[in-house]
Amino acid sequence: MADYLTLSDEQLLQLNKEGCRQALEALTDRYMTVARLIAKSLCIPSEEASDYVQEGMLGFLSAVCSYDESRQTKFSTFAYVCIKNRMLSVLRKAAAKGNIPPELTVSYEEQAQSLLSHLTPEAQLISEKNIDDILCAAEKLSPQEQKVFSLYLTGMTYEEIAEKLSVTVKAVDGTLQRARKKLRKALSL
């Protein structure tokens, strides 16, 4: 196993394609850490983290099977996205069923602060102004538009929003179109 630790992800993938199970084990060990970090970044409670890490690892296995090196994307980037998307998908399904823990719900303001924490001081000042403008504009939306727009921002699909709110997909699309139009107008975009 020690020989495999020095190989790149792409080299391990190639060895795996050739039937080397130790290469897959080394790659899995490497991305188990990534899955744990993603679960932690999503603020998943520790008692549920192992479930989400397992889900993330299913996303990782999907990445291993579907990675296409001709797309000129690093495997690490592709795997990260697959792991995170798998975890977010499970979170969205839990939210749609109303089973999401309250500590995982995040307000617009908390999302904004999280985004700002990664910026330089100059960019943060500019972004704070923009976020304040967006929050003020969002207050001008109707309650239904706010609800649909908020669910859309969490990554839910039109179908998932329609199911959660017991409306048609067309109604979701129309509501989002109105919300976008109002936001563009309020932000002068």
PDB file of C-alpha atoms in Angstrom:
ATOM      1  CA  MET A   1       0.000   0.000   0.000  1.00  0.00           C
ATOM      2  CA  ALA A   2       2.926   2.359   0.700  1.00  0.00           C
ATOM      3  CA  ASP A   3       3.860   2.458  -3.004  1.00  0.00           C
ATOM      4  CA  TYR A   4       0.383   3.686  -3.883  1.00  0.00           C
ATOM      5  CA  LEU A   5       0.497   6.654  -1.525  1.00  0.00           C
ATOM      6  CA  THR A   6       2.945   8.493  -3.774  1.00  0.00           C
ATOM      7  CA  LEU A   7       0.913   8.031  -6.960  1.00  0.00           C
ATOM      8  CA  SER A   8      -1.406  10.704  -8.327  1.00  0.00           C
ATOM      9  CA  ASP A   9      -5.155  10.225  -8.426  1.00  0.00           C
ATOM     10  CA  GLU A  10      -5.049   9.759 -12.179  1.00  0.00           C
ATOM     11  CA  GLN A  11      -2.338   7.081 -11.902  1.00  0.00           C
ATOM     12  CA  LEU A  12      -4.385   5.248  -9.272  1.00  0.00           C
ATOM     13  CA  LEU A  13      -7.458   5.440 -11.505  1.00  0.00           C
ATOM     14  CA  GLN A  14      -5.523   3.923 -14.387  1.00  0.00           C
ATOM     15  CA  LEU A  15      -4.258   1.098 -12.162  1.00  0.00           C
ATOM     16  CA  ASN A  16      -7.822   0.531 -10.974  1.00  0.00           C
ATOM     17  CA  LYS A  17      -9.011   0.254 -14.585  1.00  0.00           C
ATOM     18  CA  GLU A  18      -6.340  -2.382 -15.086  1.00  0.00           C
ATOM     19  CA  GLY A  19      -7.831  -4.363 -12.203  1.00  0.00           C
ATOM     20  CA  CYS A  20      -5.581  -3.346  -9.305  1.00  0.00           C
ATOM     21  CA  ARG A  21      -7.831  -3.326  -6.231  1.00  0.00           C
ATOM     22  CA  GLN A  22      -5.070  -1.871  -4.009  1.00  0.00           C
ATOM     23  CA  ALA A  23      -5.089   1.260  -6.159  1.00  0.00           C
ATOM     24  CA  LEU A  24      -8.811   1.690  -5.494  1.00  0.00           C
ATOM     25  CA  GLU A  25      -8.235   1.127  -1.773  1.00  0.00           C
ATOM     26  CA  ALA A  26      -5.535   3.813  -1.704  1.00  0.00           C
ATOM     27  CA  LEU A  27      -7.772   6.221  -3.588  1.00  0.00           C
ATOM     28  CA  THR A  28     -10.703   5.438  -1.283  1.00  0.00           C
ATOM     29  CA  ASP A  29      -8.587   6.099   1.813  1.00  0.00           C
ATOM     30  CA  ARG A  30      -7.499   9.412   0.326  1.00  0.00           C
ATOM     31  CA  TYR A  31     -11.063  10.549  -0.381  1.00  0.00           C
ATOM     32  CA  MET A  32     -12.514   9.304   2.906  1.00  0.00           C
ATOM     33  CA  THR A  33     -10.740  12.269   4.486  1.00  0.00           C
ATOM     34  CA  VAL A  34     -12.212  14.577   1.861  1.00  0.00           C
ATOM     35  CA  ALA A  35     -15.714  13.235   2.572  1.00  0.00           C
ATOM     36  CA  ARG A  36     -15.259  13.866   6.308  1.00  0.00           C
ATOM     37  CA  LEU A  37     -14.107  17.427   5.635  1.00  0.00           C
ATOM     38  CA  ILE A  38     -17.077  18.098   3.377  1.00  0.00           C
ATOM     39  CA  ALA A  39     -19.489  16.747   6.002  1.00  0.00           C
ATOM     40  CA  LYS A  40     -17.848  19.015   8.562  1.00  0.00           C
ATOM     41  CA  SER A  41     -18.074  22.026   6.214  1.00  0.00           C
ATOM     42  CA  LEU A  42     -21.805  21.362   5.796  1.00  0.00           C
ATOM     43  CA  CYS A  43     -22.174  21.562   9.603  1.00  0.00           C
ATOM     44  CA  ILE A  44     -23.626  18.082   9.812  1.00  0.00           C
ATOM     45  CA  PRO A  45     -24.031  17.026  13.467  1.00  0.00           C
ATOM     46  CA  SER A  46     -21.403  14.513  14.584  1.00  0.00           C
ATOM     47  CA  GLU A  47     -23.987  11.819  15.339  1.00  0.00           C
ATOM     48  CA  GLU A  48     -25.141  11.917  11.694  1.00  0.00           C
ATOM     49  CA  ALA A  49     -21.772  12.634  10.071  1.00  0.00           C
ATOM     50  CA  SER A  50     -20.873   8.985   9.427  1.00  0.00           C
ATOM     51  CA  ASP A  51     -24.124   8.494   7.483  1.00  0.00           C
ATOM     52  CA  TYR A  52     -23.328  11.478   5.277  1.00  0.00           C
ATOM     53  CA  VAL A  53     -19.724  10.376   4.853  1.00  0.00           C
ATOM     54  CA  GLN A  54     -21.024   7.013   3.608  1.00  0.00           C
ATOM     55  CA  GLU A  55     -23.308   8.807   1.173  1.00  0.00           C
ATOM     56  CA  GLY A  56     -20.377  10.941   0.069  1.00  0.00           C
ATOM     57  CA  MET A  57     -18.315   7.824  -0.550  1.00  0.00           C
ATOM     58  CA  LEU A  58     -21.071   6.530  -2.824  1.00  0.00           C
ATOM     59  CA  GLY A  59     -20.631   9.785  -4.732  1.00  0.00           C
ATOM     60  CA  PHE A  60     -16.880   9.081  -4.795  1.00  0.00           C
ATOM     61  CA  LEU A  61     -17.439   5.592  -6.265  1.00  0.00           C
ATOM     62  CA  SER A  62     -19.676   7.152  -8.868  1.00  0.00           C
ATOM     63  CA  ALA A  63     -16.861   9.578  -9.676  1.00  0.00           C
ATOM     64  CA  VAL A  64     -14.400   6.693 -10.061  1.00  0.00           C
ATOM     65  CA  CYS A  65     -16.744   4.919 -12.477  1.00  0.00           C
ATOM     66  CA  SER A  66     -17.731   7.951 -14.535  1.00  0.00           C
ATOM     67  CA  TYR A  67     -14.523  10.036 -14.598  1.00  0.00           C
ATOM     68  CA  ASP A  68     -13.529  11.009 -18.131  1.00  0.00           C
ATOM     69  CA  GLU A  69      -9.964  12.269 -18.397  1.00  0.00           C
ATOM     70  CA  SER A  70     -10.645  13.642 -21.890  1.00  0.00           C
ATOM     71  CA  ARG A  71     -12.721  16.427 -20.304  1.00  0.00           C
ATOM     72  CA  GLN A  72      -9.497  17.939 -18.946  1.00  0.00           C
ATOM     73  CA  THR A  73     -10.758  18.179 -15.375  1.00  0.00           C
ATOM     74  CA  LYS A  74      -8.658  16.961 -12.506  1.00  0.00           C
ATOM     75  CA  PHE A  75     -10.104  13.912 -10.795  1.00  0.00           C
ATOM     76  CA  SER A  76      -9.781  15.614  -7.412  1.00  0.00           C
ATOM     77  CA  THR A  77     -12.120  18.388  -8.553  1.00  0.00           C
ATOM     78  CA  PHE A  78     -14.592  15.965 -10.086  1.00  0.00           C
ATOM     79  CA  ALA A  79     -14.582  13.679  -7.030  1.00  0.00           C
ATOM     80  CA  TYR A  80     -15.040  16.628  -4.647  1.00  0.00           C
ATOM     81  CA  VAL A  81     -18.106  17.784  -6.575  1.00  0.00           C
ATOM     82  CA  CYS A  82     -19.561  14.259  -6.731  1.00  0.00           C
ATOM     83  CA  ILE A  83     -19.060  13.715  -2.986  1.00  0.00           C
ATOM     84  CA  LYS A  84     -20.521  17.082  -2.023  1.00  0.00           C
ATOM     85  CA  ASN A  85     -23.452  16.795  -4.425  1.00  0.00           C
ATOM     86  CA  ARG A  86     -24.335  13.365  -3.043  1.00  0.00           C
ATOM     87  CA  MET A  87     -24.383  14.747   0.508  1.00  0.00           C
ATOM     88  CA  LEU A  88     -26.398  17.802  -0.545  1.00  0.00           C
ATOM     89  CA  SER A  89     -28.870  15.568  -2.350  1.00  0.00           C
ATOM     90  CA  VAL A  90     -29.470  13.576   0.834  1.00  0.00           C
ATOM     91  CA  LEU A  91     -29.844  16.813   2.810  1.00  0.00           C
ATOM     92  CA  ARG A  92     -32.355  18.153   0.274  1.00  0.00           C
ATOM     93  CA  LYS A  93     -34.394  14.958   0.437  1.00  0.00           C
ATOM     94  CA  ALA A  94     -34.432  15.165   4.228  1.00  0.00           C
ATOM     95  CA  ALA A  95     -35.506  18.805   4.007  1.00  0.00           C
ATOM     96  CA  ALA A  96     -38.281  17.957   1.551  1.00  0.00           C
ATOM     97  CA  LYS A  97     -39.632  15.413   4.024  1.00  0.00           C
ATOM     98  CA  GLY A  98     -39.334  17.921   6.850  1.00  0.00           C
ATOM     99  CA  ASN A  99     -36.688  15.768   8.565  1.00  0.00           C
ATOM    100  CA  ILE A 100     -33.844  18.247   8.440  1.00  0.00           C
ATOM    101  CA  PRO A 101     -32.346  19.065  11.833  1.00  0.00           C
ATOM    102  CA  PRO A 102     -32.865  22.733  12.797  1.00  0.00           C
ATOM    103  CA  GLU A 103     -29.127  23.219  13.298  1.00  0.00           C
ATOM    104  CA  LEU A 104     -28.629  22.647   9.564  1.00  0.00           C
ATOM    105  CA  THR A 105     -30.995  25.379   8.442  1.00  0.00           C
ATOM    106  CA  VAL A 106     -29.232  28.583   7.490  1.00  0.00           C
ATOM    107  CA  SER A 107     -30.719  32.027   6.999  1.00  0.00           C
ATOM    108  CA  TYR A 108     -29.819  34.363   4.134  1.00  0.00           C
ATOM    109  CA  GLU A 109     -27.698  36.401   6.538  1.00  0.00           C
ATOM    110  CA  GLU A 110     -25.728  33.366   7.740  1.00  0.00           C
ATOM    111  CA  GLN A 111     -25.141  32.279   4.136  1.00  0.00           C
ATOM    112  CA  ALA A 112     -23.906  35.753   3.306  1.00  0.00           C
ATOM    113  CA  GLN A 113     -21.508  35.796   6.278  1.00  0.00           C
ATOM    114  CA  SER A 114     -20.152  32.390   5.284  1.00  0.00           C
ATOM    115  CA  LEU A 115     -19.454  33.638   1.769  1.00  0.00           C
ATOM    116  CA  LEU A 116     -17.846  36.834   3.043  1.00  0.00           C
ATOM    117  CA  SER A 117     -15.481  35.024   5.396  1.00  0.00           C
ATOM    118  CA  HIS A 118     -13.375  33.844   2.443  1.00  0.00           C
ATOM    119  CA  LEU A 119     -12.844  37.273   0.857  1.00  0.00           C
ATOM    120  CA  THR A 120     -10.133  39.889   1.201  1.00  0.00           C
ATOM    121  CA  PRO A 121     -11.118  42.958   3.272  1.00  0.00           C
ATOM    122  CA  GLU A 122     -11.595  45.091   0.128  1.00  0.00           C
ATOM    123  CA  ALA A 123     -13.716  42.484  -1.623  1.00  0.00           C
ATOM    124  CA  GLN A 124     -15.625  41.924   1.612  1.00  0.00           C
ATOM    125  CA  LEU A 125     -16.645  45.609   1.800  1.00  0.00           C
ATOM    126  CA  ILE A 126     -17.853  45.559  -1.786  1.00  0.00           C
ATOM    127  CA  SER A 127     -19.696  42.268  -1.255  1.00  0.00           C
ATOM    128  CA  GLU A 128     -21.319  43.402   2.008  1.00  0.00           C
ATOM    129  CA  LYS A 129     -22.866  46.291   0.093  1.00  0.00           C
ATOM    130  CA  ASN A 130     -24.054  43.913  -2.642  1.00  0.00           C
ATOM    131  CA  ILE A 131     -25.439  41.418  -0.134  1.00  0.00           C
ATOM    132  CA  ASP A 132     -27.288  44.181   1.716  1.00  0.00           C
ATOM    133  CA  ASP A 133     -28.778  45.274  -1.610  1.00  0.00           C
ATOM    134  CA  ILE A 134     -29.802  41.701  -2.433  1.00  0.00           C
ATOM    135  CA  LEU A 135     -31.361  41.169   1.006  1.00  0.00           C
ATOM    136  CA  CYS A 136     -33.333  44.430   0.664  1.00  0.00           C
ATOM    137  CA  ALA A 137     -34.471  43.408  -2.816  1.00  0.00           C
ATOM    138  CA  ALA A 138     -35.489  39.929  -1.564  1.00  0.00           C
ATOM    139  CA  GLU A 139     -37.761  41.563   1.017  1.00  0.00           C
ATOM    140  CA  LYS A 140     -39.784  43.006  -1.873  1.00  0.00           C
ATOM    141  CA  LEU A 141     -40.709  39.538  -3.082  1.00  0.00           C
ATOM    142  CA  SER A 142     -44.078  38.057  -2.162  1.00  0.00           C
ATOM    143  CA  PRO A 143     -44.037  35.358   0.542  1.00  0.00           C
ATOM    144  CA  GLN A 144     -44.531  32.659  -2.121  1.00  0.00           C
ATOM    145  CA  GLU A 145     -41.715  34.102  -4.263  1.00  0.00           C
ATOM    146  CA  GLN A 146     -39.430  34.247  -1.223  1.00  0.00           C
ATOM    147  CA  LYS A 147     -40.216  30.644  -0.349  1.00  0.00           C
ATOM    148  CA  VAL A 148     -39.647  29.341  -3.891  1.00  0.00           C
ATOM    149  CA  PHE A 149     -36.531  31.470  -4.403  1.00  0.00           C
ATOM    150  CA  SER A 150     -35.086  30.343  -1.079  1.00  0.00           C
ATOM    151  CA  LEU A 151     -35.651  26.668  -1.914  1.00  0.00           C
ATOM    152  CA  TYR A 152     -34.105  27.213  -5.342  1.00  0.00           C
ATOM    153  CA  LEU A 153     -31.024  28.778  -3.747  1.00  0.00           C
ATOM    154  CA  THR A 154     -30.565  25.676  -1.572  1.00  0.00           C
ATOM    155  CA  GLY A 155     -30.064  23.698  -4.767  1.00  0.00           C
ATOM    156  CA  MET A 156     -33.479  22.099  -5.103  1.00  0.00           C
ATOM    157  CA  THR A 157     -34.717  21.370  -8.611  1.00  0.00           C
ATOM    158  CA  TYR A 158     -37.975  22.757  -9.956  1.00  0.00           C
ATOM    159  CA  GLU A 159     -39.514  19.292  -9.531  1.00  0.00           C
ATOM    160  CA  GLU A 160     -38.380  19.031  -5.895  1.00  0.00           C
ATOM    161  CA  ILE A 161     -39.745  22.513  -5.121  1.00  0.00           C
ATOM    162  CA  ALA A 162     -43.042  21.689  -6.814  1.00  0.00           C
ATOM    163  CA  GLU A 163     -43.376  18.487  -4.800  1.00  0.00           C
ATOM    164  CA  LYS A 164     -42.479  20.185  -1.514  1.00  0.00           C
ATOM    165  CA  LEU A 165     -44.943  23.051  -2.029  1.00  0.00           C
ATOM    166  CA  SER A 166     -47.651  20.915  -3.681  1.00  0.00           C
ATOM    167  CA  VAL A 167     -47.718  23.022  -6.847  1.00  0.00           C
ATOM    168  CA  THR A 168     -46.928  22.327 -10.491  1.00  0.00           C
ATOM    169  CA  VAL A 169     -43.475  22.661 -12.009  1.00  0.00           C
ATOM    170  CA  LYS A 170     -44.899  25.353 -14.283  1.00  0.00           C
ATOM    171  CA  ALA A 171     -46.039  27.331 -11.214  1.00  0.00           C
ATOM    172  CA  VAL A 172     -42.527  27.075  -9.756  1.00  0.00           C
ATOM    173  CA  ASP A 173     -41.023  28.288 -13.022  1.00  0.00           C
ATOM    174  CA  GLY A 174     -43.437  31.227 -13.223  1.00  0.00           C
ATOM    175  CA  THR A 175     -42.808  32.188  -9.598  1.00  0.00           C
ATOM    176  CA  LEU A 176     -39.036  32.085 -10.106  1.00  0.00           C
ATOM    177  CA  GLN A 177     -39.305  34.141 -13.296  1.00  0.00           C
ATOM    178  CA  ARG A 178     -41.305  36.825 -11.443  1.00  0.00           C
ATOM    179  CA  ALA A 179     -38.853  36.773  -8.530  1.00  0.00           C
ATOM    180  CA  ARG A 180     -35.867  37.143 -10.859  1.00  0.00           C
ATOM    181  CA  LYS A 181     -37.539  40.002 -12.716  1.00  0.00           C
ATOM    182  CA  LYS A 182     -38.284  41.828  -9.451  1.00  0.00           C
ATOM    183  CA  LEU A 183     -34.733  41.249  -8.173  1.00  0.00           C
ATOM    184  CA  ARG A 184     -33.202  42.486 -11.447  1.00  0.00           C
ATOM    185  CA  LYS A 185     -35.368  45.590 -11.320  1.00  0.00           C
ATOM    186  CA  ALA A 186     -34.618  46.278  -7.639  1.00  0.00           C
ATOM    187  CA  LEU A 187     -30.889  45.774  -8.214  1.00  0.00           C
ATOM    188  CA  SER A 188     -30.946  47.673 -11.543  1.00  0.00           C
ATOM    189  CA  LEU A 189     -29.359  44.796 -13.450  1.00  0.00           C
TER     190      LEU A 189
END
